[in-house]
Amino acid sequence: MRFKLTPQNTSFYGQFATLATHIRDAAHLLQATVEGPPGEWQSAARRLKELEHQGDEATHAILSAVNSSFITPFDRDDIYRLAARLDDCLDHIEASVEIMVLYRVGELPAAVAEQARVLTQMADLTLEAMPGLEKMHNLREFWIAVNSLENDADRNYRQMIAALFDGDRDAVDIIKFKELFDELEAAADSFETVANTVESIAAKES
Protein backbone atom coordinates (compact mmCIF):
# COMPACT_ATOMS: atom_id res chain seq x y z
CA MET A 1 0.00 0.00 0.00
CA ARG A 2 1.41 3.41 -0.95
CA PHE A 3 1.94 5.91 1.88
CA LYS A 4 0.08 9.20 1.41
CA LEU A 5 1.53 12.08 3.41
CA THR A 6 -0.76 14.82 2.09
CA PRO A 7 -4.23 15.44 3.55
CA GLN A 8 -7.03 14.06 1.37
CA ASN A 9 -10.76 14.46 1.07
CA THR A 10 -12.00 11.24 2.70
CA SER A 11 -15.70 12.04 2.26
CA PHE A 12 -15.72 9.90 -0.88
CA TYR A 13 -15.94 6.70 1.16
CA GLY A 14 -19.18 7.76 2.82
CA GLN A 15 -20.54 9.01 -0.49
CA PHE A 16 -19.85 5.69 -2.19
CA ALA A 17 -21.60 3.93 0.71
CA THR A 18 -24.60 6.25 0.33
CA LEU A 19 -24.86 5.45 -3.37
CA ALA A 20 -24.48 1.73 -2.70
CA THR A 21 -27.23 1.95 -0.06
CA HIS A 22 -29.66 3.32 -2.67
CA ILE A 23 -28.68 0.44 -4.96
CA ARG A 24 -29.20 -2.10 -2.17
CA ASP A 25 -32.63 -0.65 -1.39
CA ALA A 26 -33.57 -0.71 -5.09
CA ALA A 27 -32.49 -4.34 -5.50
CA HIS A 28 -34.50 -5.46 -2.49
CA LEU A 29 -37.52 -3.54 -3.78
CA LEU A 30 -37.11 -5.19 -7.19
CA GLN A 31 -37.11 -8.61 -5.56
CA ALA A 32 -40.20 -7.80 -3.49
CA THR A 33 -41.93 -6.46 -6.60
CA VAL A 34 -41.37 -9.46 -8.85
CA GLU A 35 -42.38 -11.78 -6.02
CA GLY A 36 -45.51 -9.72 -5.27
CA PRO A 37 -48.82 -9.09 -7.03
CA PRO A 38 -48.94 -7.03 -10.26
CA GLY A 39 -51.28 -4.61 -8.53
CA GLU A 40 -48.31 -3.27 -6.57
CA TRP A 41 -45.99 -2.79 -9.54
CA GLN A 42 -46.92 0.84 -10.20
CA SER A 43 -46.26 1.97 -6.64
CA ALA A 44 -42.97 0.06 -6.68
CA ALA A 45 -42.02 1.75 -9.96
CA ARG A 46 -42.65 5.17 -8.39
CA ARG A 47 -40.51 4.30 -5.37
CA LEU A 48 -37.75 2.99 -7.62
CA LYS A 49 -37.85 6.22 -9.61
CA GLU A 50 -37.31 8.08 -6.33
CA LEU A 51 -34.38 5.84 -5.46
CA GLU A 52 -32.96 6.37 -8.94
CA HIS A 53 -33.15 10.16 -8.43
CA GLN A 54 -31.47 9.81 -5.04
CA GLY A 55 -28.78 7.71 -6.68
CA ASP A 56 -28.25 10.42 -9.31
CA GLU A 57 -27.88 13.00 -6.55
CA ALA A 58 -25.36 10.80 -4.74
CA THR A 59 -23.43 10.33 -7.99
CA HIS A 60 -23.40 14.07 -8.67
CA ALA A 61 -22.18 14.68 -5.10
CA ILE A 62 -19.23 12.36 -5.73
CA LEU A 63 -18.37 14.06 -9.02
CA SER A 64 -18.65 17.51 -7.43
CA ALA A 65 -16.36 16.41 -4.62
CA VAL A 66 -13.79 15.22 -7.17
CA ASN A 67 -13.93 18.52 -9.01
CA SER A 68 -13.53 20.55 -5.82
CA SER A 69 -10.81 18.42 -4.19
CA PHE A 70 -7.14 19.16 -4.66
CA ILE A 71 -6.16 15.70 -3.46
CA THR A 72 -8.32 12.59 -3.80
CA PRO A 73 -7.89 9.25 -1.98
CA PHE A 74 -7.26 7.47 -5.26
CA ASP A 75 -7.08 8.30 -8.95
CA ARG A 76 -9.70 10.83 -10.09
CA ASP A 77 -10.57 8.88 -13.21
CA ASP A 78 -11.17 5.79 -11.10
CA ILE A 79 -13.50 7.73 -8.80
CA TYR A 80 -15.46 8.98 -11.82
CA ARG A 81 -15.55 5.49 -13.27
CA LEU A 82 -16.67 3.74 -10.07
CA ALA A 83 -19.41 6.32 -9.44
CA ALA A 84 -20.72 5.95 -12.99
CA ARG A 85 -20.68 2.15 -12.85
CA LEU A 86 -22.55 2.13 -9.53
CA ASP A 87 -25.12 4.49 -11.01
CA ASP A 88 -25.56 2.08 -13.94
CA CYS A 89 -26.61 -0.69 -11.52
CA LEU A 90 -29.39 1.49 -10.15
CA ASP A 91 -30.51 2.63 -13.59
CA HIS A 92 -30.94 -0.94 -14.85
CA ILE A 93 -32.82 -2.05 -11.75
CA GLU A 94 -35.22 0.88 -12.04
CA ALA A 95 -35.67 0.28 -15.77
CA SER A 96 -36.59 -3.37 -15.17
CA VAL A 97 -39.67 -2.49 -13.14
CA GLU A 98 -40.55 0.34 -15.50
CA ILE A 99 -40.65 -2.20 -18.34
CA MET A 100 -42.91 -4.47 -16.31
CA VAL A 101 -45.36 -1.60 -15.78
CA LEU A 102 -45.24 0.05 -19.21
CA TYR A 103 -45.38 -3.20 -21.19
CA ARG A 104 -47.90 -4.91 -18.89
CA VAL A 105 -45.86 -8.08 -19.13
CA GLY A 106 -48.35 -10.20 -17.23
CA GLU A 107 -47.45 -13.21 -15.11
CA LEU A 108 -43.72 -13.44 -14.59
CA PRO A 109 -41.77 -16.68 -15.01
CA ALA A 110 -40.36 -18.01 -11.73
CA ALA A 111 -36.86 -17.45 -13.13
CA VAL A 112 -37.37 -13.66 -12.94
CA ALA A 113 -37.63 -13.89 -9.15
CA GLU A 114 -34.46 -15.97 -9.11
CA GLN A 115 -32.68 -13.34 -11.20
CA ALA A 116 -33.87 -10.64 -8.79
CA ARG A 117 -32.51 -12.64 -5.85
CA VAL A 118 -29.11 -12.80 -7.55
CA LEU A 119 -29.17 -9.03 -8.02
CA THR A 120 -30.07 -8.56 -4.36
CA GLN A 121 -27.06 -10.63 -3.31
CA MET A 122 -24.83 -8.60 -5.62
CA ALA A 123 -26.19 -5.35 -4.20
CA ASP A 124 -25.67 -6.51 -0.61
CA LEU A 125 -22.07 -7.47 -1.36
CA THR A 126 -21.43 -4.16 -3.10
CA LEU A 127 -22.65 -2.17 -0.12
CA GLU A 128 -20.59 -4.30 2.26
CA ALA A 129 -17.47 -3.70 0.13
CA MET A 130 -17.60 0.10 0.10
CA PRO A 131 -15.95 0.64 3.53
CA GLY A 132 -13.05 -1.50 2.34
CA LEU A 133 -12.13 1.16 -0.24
CA GLU A 134 -10.57 3.32 2.47
CA LYS A 135 -7.73 0.93 3.20
CA MET A 136 -8.22 -1.42 0.23
CA HIS A 137 -8.66 -4.31 2.65
CA ASN A 138 -10.77 -7.46 2.32
CA LEU A 139 -11.96 -6.63 -1.20
CA ARG A 140 -10.77 -9.72 -3.06
CA GLU A 141 -13.62 -11.83 -1.72
CA PHE A 142 -16.04 -9.17 -2.95
CA TRP A 143 -15.07 -9.26 -6.61
CA ILE A 144 -14.73 -13.03 -6.63
CA ALA A 145 -18.22 -13.45 -5.15
CA VAL A 146 -19.80 -10.92 -7.52
CA ASN A 147 -18.18 -12.53 -10.56
CA SER A 148 -19.50 -15.91 -9.42
CA LEU A 149 -23.00 -14.47 -9.02
CA GLU A 150 -22.77 -12.91 -12.47
CA ASN A 151 -22.09 -16.38 -13.87
CA ASP A 152 -25.26 -17.56 -12.11
CA ALA A 153 -27.15 -14.64 -13.67
CA ASP A 154 -25.80 -15.54 -17.12
CA ARG A 155 -26.97 -19.14 -16.79
CA ASN A 156 -30.37 -18.01 -15.56
CA TYR A 157 -30.66 -15.53 -18.43
CA ARG A 158 -29.91 -18.22 -21.03
CA GLN A 159 -32.51 -20.50 -19.47
CA MET A 160 -35.12 -17.72 -19.49
CA ILE A 161 -34.43 -16.97 -23.15
CA ALA A 162 -34.58 -20.66 -24.09
CA ALA A 163 -37.92 -21.07 -22.30
CA LEU A 164 -39.24 -17.91 -23.94
CA PHE A 165 -38.77 -19.34 -27.44
CA ASP A 166 -39.83 -22.86 -26.48
CA GLY A 167 -43.58 -22.90 -27.11
CA ASP A 168 -46.33 -20.95 -28.88
CA ARG A 169 -46.00 -17.68 -26.97
CA ASP A 170 -47.36 -14.63 -28.76
CA ALA A 171 -44.71 -12.65 -30.65
CA VAL A 172 -45.57 -9.43 -28.79
CA ASP A 173 -45.15 -11.20 -25.46
CA ILE A 174 -41.78 -12.51 -26.59
CA ILE A 175 -40.62 -8.96 -27.34
CA LYS A 176 -41.88 -7.69 -23.95
CA PHE A 177 -40.29 -10.43 -21.91
CA LYS A 178 -37.07 -10.40 -23.91
CA GLU A 179 -36.59 -6.71 -23.09
CA LEU A 180 -37.23 -7.36 -19.41
CA PHE A 181 -34.79 -10.29 -19.36
CA ASP A 182 -32.17 -8.17 -21.16
CA GLU A 183 -32.55 -5.37 -18.62
CA LEU A 184 -32.12 -7.75 -15.69
CA GLU A 185 -29.04 -9.21 -17.37
CA ALA A 186 -27.67 -5.70 -17.92
CA ALA A 187 -28.09 -5.03 -14.19
CA ALA A 188 -26.07 -8.15 -13.36
CA ASP A 189 -23.39 -7.12 -15.87
CA SER A 190 -23.23 -3.68 -14.23
CA PHE A 191 -22.55 -5.20 -10.82
CA GLU A 192 -19.76 -7.27 -12.34
CA THR A 193 -18.31 -4.11 -13.90
CA VAL A 194 -18.37 -2.46 -10.46
CA ALA A 195 -16.51 -5.43 -8.99
CA ASN A 196 -13.95 -5.37 -11.80
CA THR A 197 -13.48 -1.62 -11.29
CA VAL A 198 -12.86 -2.13 -7.57
CA GLU A 199 -10.35 -4.87 -8.41
CA SER A 200 -8.55 -2.54 -10.79
CA ILE A 201 -8.44 0.26 -8.22
CA ALA A 202 -7.14 -2.10 -5.52
CA ALA A 203 -4.39 -3.32 -7.87
CA LYS A 204 -3.28 0.26 -8.56
CA GLU A 205 -3.28 1.24 -4.90
CA SER A 206 -1.45 -1.83 -3.62
mmCIF file of N, CA, C and O in Angstrom, residues 19-61:
data_model
loop_
_atom_site.group_PDB
_atom_site.id
_atom_site.type_symbol
_atom_site.label_atom_id
_atom_site.label_comp_id
_atom_site.label_asym_id
_atom_site.label_seq_id
_atom_site.Cartn_x
_atom_site.Cartn_y
_atom_site.Cartn_z
ATOM 1 N N LEU A 19 -24.400 5.898 -2.056
ATOM 2 C CA LEU A 19 -24.863 5.453 -3.372
ATOM 3 C C LEU A 19 -25.156 3.961 -3.367
ATOM 4 O O LEU A 19 -26.188 3.506 -3.891
ATOM 5 N N ALA A 20 -24.280 3.186 -2.753
ATOM 6 C CA ALA A 20 -24.484 1.734 -2.697
ATOM 7 C C ALA A 20 -25.706 1.371 -1.852
ATOM 8 O O ALA A 20 -26.354 0.349 -2.112
ATOM 9 N N THR A 21 -26.035 2.204 -0.861
ATOM 10 C CA THR A 21 -27.235 1.955 -0.061
ATOM 11 C C THR A 21 -28.499 2.115 -0.905
ATOM 12 O O THR A 21 -29.444 1.319 -0.799
ATOM 13 N N HIS A 22 -28.517 3.141 -1.758
ATOM 14 C CA HIS A 22 -29.657 3.317 -2.670
ATOM 15 C C HIS A 22 -29.786 2.106 -3.609
ATOM 16 O O HIS A 22 -30.897 1.653 -3.893
ATOM 17 N N ILE A 23 -28.662 1.605 -4.064
ATOM 18 C CA ILE A 23 -28.677 0.436 -4.957
ATOM 19 C C ILE A 23 -29.200 -0.780 -4.215
ATOM 20 O O ILE A 23 -30.030 -1.536 -4.739
ATOM 21 N N ARG A 24 -28.723 -0.976 -2.981
ATOM 22 C CA ARG A 24 -29.202 -2.103 -2.171
ATOM 23 C C ARG A 24 -30.709 -2.016 -1.966
ATOM 24 O O ARG A 24 -31.437 -3.009 -2.123
ATOM 25 N N ASP A 25 -31.195 -0.824 -1.613
ATOM 26 C CA ASP A 25 -32.630 -0.650 -1.389
ATOM 27 C C ASP A 25 -33.420 -0.937 -2.670
ATOM 28 O O ASP A 25 -34.501 -1.557 -2.632
ATOM 29 N N ALA A 26 -32.897 -0.495 -3.804
ATOM 30 C CA ALA A 26 -33.573 -0.714 -5.086
ATOM 31 C C ALA A 26 -33.618 -2.198 -5.428
ATOM 32 O O ALA A 26 -34.638 -2.714 -5.911
ATOM 33 N N ALA A 27 -32.531 -2.907 -5.193
ATOM 34 C CA ALA A 27 -32.493 -4.343 -5.505
ATOM 35 C C ALA A 27 -33.486 -5.115 -4.646
ATOM 36 O O ALA A 27 -34.189 -6.011 -5.137
ATOM 37 N N HIS A 28 -33.552 -4.782 -3.371
ATOM 38 C CA HIS A 28 -34.501 -5.460 -2.492
ATOM 39 C C HIS A 28 -35.938 -5.141 -2.895
ATOM 40 O O HIS A 28 -36.820 -6.019 -2.824
ATOM 41 N N LEU A 29 -36.181 -3.910 -3.321
ATOM 42 C CA LEU A 29 -37.521 -3.545 -3.785
ATOM 43 C C LEU A 29 -37.859 -4.280 -5.078
ATOM 44 O O LEU A 29 -39.003 -4.718 -5.271
ATOM 45 N N LEU A 30 -36.885 -4.415 -5.966
ATOM 46 C CA LEU A 30 -37.107 -5.193 -7.189
ATOM 47 C C LEU A 30 -37.506 -6.614 -6.849
ATOM 48 O O LEU A 30 -38.475 -7.152 -7.408
ATOM 49 N N GLN A 31 -36.789 -7.230 -5.923
ATOM 50 C CA GLN A 31 -37.110 -8.606 -5.556
ATOM 51 C C GLN A 31 -38.522 -8.701 -4.979
ATOM 52 O O GLN A 31 -39.303 -9.592 -5.352
ATOM 53 N N ALA A 32 -38.862 -7.790 -4.079
ATOM 54 C CA ALA A 32 -40.201 -7.805 -3.487
ATOM 55 C C ALA A 32 -41.266 -7.588 -4.557
ATOM 56 O O ALA A 32 -42.361 -8.170 -4.488
ATOM 57 N N THR A 33 -40.958 -6.781 -5.545
ATOM 58 C CA THR A 33 -41.926 -6.462 -6.597
ATOM 59 C C THR A 33 -42.200 -7.670 -7.487
ATOM 60 O O THR A 33 -43.356 -8.004 -7.757
ATOM 61 N N VAL A 34 -41.154 -8.329 -7.939
ATOM 62 C CA VAL A 34 -41.368 -9.464 -8.853
ATOM 63 C C VAL A 34 -41.963 -10.657 -8.116
ATOM 64 O O VAL A 34 -42.582 -11.532 -8.737
ATOM 65 N N GLU A 35 -41.794 -10.694 -6.796
ATOM 66 C CA GLU A 35 -42.383 -11.780 -6.015
ATOM 67 C C GLU A 35 -43.790 -11.434 -5.537
ATOM 68 O O GLU A 35 -44.484 -12.287 -4.982
ATOM 69 N N GLY A 36 -44.210 -10.176 -5.737
ATOM 70 C CA GLY A 36 -45.507 -9.721 -5.267
ATOM 71 C C GLY A 36 -46.537 -9.633 -6.379
ATOM 72 O O GLY A 36 -46.260 -9.952 -7.542
ATOM 73 N N PRO A 37 -47.734 -9.171 -6.043
ATOM 74 C CA PRO A 37 -48.820 -9.092 -7.031
ATOM 75 C C PRO A 37 -48.629 -7.943 -8.012
ATOM 76 O O PRO A 37 -48.084 -6.890 -7.642
ATOM 77 N N PRO A 38 -49.069 -8.096 -9.266
ATOM 78 C CA PRO A 38 -48.942 -7.027 -10.263
ATOM 79 C C PRO A 38 -49.607 -5.725 -9.844
ATOM 80 O O PRO A 38 -49.193 -4.651 -10.286
ATOM 81 N N GLY A 39 -50.607 -5.817 -8.974
ATOM 82 C CA GLY A 39 -51.277 -4.608 -8.529
ATOM 83 C C GLY A 39 -50.379 -3.648 -7.776
ATOM 84 O O GLY A 39 -50.728 -2.462 -7.611
ATOM 85 N N GLU A 40 -49.233 -4.124 -7.316
ATOM 86 C CA GLU A 40 -48.306 -3.274 -6.568
ATOM 87 C C GLU A 40 -47.142 -2.769 -7.427
ATOM 88 O O GLU A 40 -46.270 -2.062 -6.931
ATOM 89 N N TRP A 41 -47.121 -3.148 -8.695
ATOM 90 C CA TRP A 41 -45.992 -2.785 -9.542
ATOM 91 C C TRP A 41 -45.868 -1.273 -9.736
ATOM 92 O O TRP A 41 -44.762 -0.734 -9.732
ATOM 93 N N GLN A 42 -46.986 -0.593 -9.927
ATOM 94 C CA GLN A 42 -46.916 0.843 -10.201
ATOM 95 C C GLN A 42 -46.349 1.612 -9.015
ATOM 96 O O GLN A 42 -45.527 2.516 -9.195
ATOM 97 N N SER A 43 -46.798 1.271 -7.815
ATOM 98 C CA SER A 43 -46.263 1.968 -6.641
ATOM 99 C C SER A 43 -44.780 1.659 -6.460
ATOM 100 O O SER A 43 -43.985 2.528 -6.068
ATOM 101 N N ALA A 44 -44.388 0.427 -6.759
ATOM 102 C CA ALA A 44 -42.971 0.062 -6.680
ATOM 103 C C ALA A 44 -42.159 0.836 -7.711
ATOM 104 O O ALA A 44 -41.045 1.284 -7.425
ATOM 105 N N ALA A 45 -42.716 0.996 -8.920
ATOM 106 C CA ALA A 45 -42.018 1.750 -9.961
ATOM 107 C C ALA A 45 -41.804 3.200 -9.532
ATOM 108 O O ALA A 45 -40.741 3.785 -9.788
ATOM 109 N N ARG A 46 -42.809 3.790 -8.868
ATOM 110 C CA ARG A 46 -42.654 5.173 -8.390
ATOM 111 C C ARG A 46 -41.562 5.256 -7.329
ATOM 112 O O ARG A 46 -40.750 6.184 -7.337
ATOM 113 N N ARG A 47 -41.548 4.299 -6.405
ATOM 114 C CA ARG A 47 -40.512 4.302 -5.368
ATOM 115 C C ARG A 47 -39.130 4.088 -5.979
ATOM 116 O O ARG A 47 -38.155 4.728 -5.559
ATOM 117 N N LEU A 48 -39.042 3.219 -6.966
ATOM 118 C CA LEU A 48 -37.752 2.990 -7.621
ATOM 119 C C LEU A 48 -37.285 4.231 -8.368
ATOM 120 O O LEU A 48 -36.086 4.520 -8.415
ATOM 121 N N LYS A 49 -38.219 4.966 -8.941
ATOM 122 C CA LYS A 49 -37.848 6.218 -9.605
ATOM 123 C C LYS A 49 -37.266 7.202 -8.590
ATOM 124 O O LYS A 49 -36.298 7.905 -8.876
ATOM 125 N N GLU A 50 -37.844 7.227 -7.388
ATOM 126 C CA GLU A 50 -37.309 8.084 -6.326
ATOM 127 C C GLU A 50 -35.896 7.651 -5.940
ATOM 128 O O GLU A 50 -35.003 8.490 -5.761
ATOM 129 N N LEU A 51 -35.710 6.349 -5.801
ATOM 130 C CA LEU A 51 -34.378 5.841 -5.465
ATOM 131 C C LEU A 51 -33.379 6.149 -6.573
ATOM 132 O O LEU A 51 -32.209 6.462 -6.303
ATOM 133 N N GLU A 52 -33.839 6.065 -7.810
ATOM 134 C CA GLU A 52 -32.958 6.372 -8.937
ATOM 135 C C GLU A 52 -32.547 7.840 -8.904
ATOM 136 O O GLU A 52 -31.377 8.180 -9.155
ATOM 137 N N HIS A 53 -33.480 8.736 -8.553
ATOM 138 C CA HIS A 53 -33.152 10.155 -8.433
ATOM 139 C C HIS A 53 -32.163 10.381 -7.281
ATOM 140 O O HIS A 53 -31.224 11.180 -7.405
ATOM 141 N N GLN A 54 -32.390 9.694 -6.167
ATOM 142 C CA GLN A 54 -31.470 9.811 -5.040
ATOM 143 C C GLN A 54 -30.085 9.301 -5.413
ATOM 144 O O GLN A 54 -29.062 9.862 -4.991
ATOM 145 N N GLY A 55 -30.063 8.224 -6.208
ATOM 146 C CA GLY A 55 -28.782 7.715 -6.681
ATOM 147 C C GLY A 55 -28.077 8.714 -7.580
ATOM 148 O O GLY A 55 -26.853 8.894 -7.500
ATOM 149 N N ASP A 56 -28.846 9.382 -8.455
ATOM 150 C CA ASP A 56 -28.255 10.416 -9.311
ATOM 151 C C ASP A 56 -27.660 11.539 -8.471
ATOM 152 O O ASP A 56 -26.562 12.040 -8.761
ATOM 153 N N GLU A 57 -28.386 11.940 -7.422
ATOM 154 C CA GLU A 57 -27.884 12.998 -6.550
ATOM 155 C C GLU A 57 -26.600 12.569 -5.846
ATOM 156 O O GLU A 57 -25.655 13.354 -5.713
ATOM 157 N N ALA A 58 -26.567 11.307 -5.396
ATOM 158 C CA ALA A 58 -25.357 10.801 -4.743
ATOM 159 C C ALA A 58 -24.195 10.747 -5.725
ATOM 160 O O ALA A 58 -23.042 11.061 -5.373
ATOM 161 N N THR A 59 -24.479 10.363 -6.963
ATOM 162 C CA THR A 59 -23.431 10.330 -7.989
ATOM 163 C C THR A 59 -22.911 11.730 -8.269
ATOM 164 O O THR A 59 -21.687 11.956 -8.337
ATOM 165 N N HIS A 60 -23.819 12.691 -8.415
ATOM 166 C CA HIS A 60 -23.399 14.075 -8.665
ATOM 167 C C HIS A 60 -22.582 14.615 -7.496
ATOM 168 O O HIS A 60 -21.635 15.397 -7.693
ATOM 169 N N ALA A 61 -22.939 14.222 -6.273
ATOM 170 C CA ALA A 61 -22.178 14.676 -5.098
ATOM 171 C C ALA A 61 -20.742 14.167 -5.159
ATOM 172 O O ALA A 61 -19.794 14.894 -4.818
#
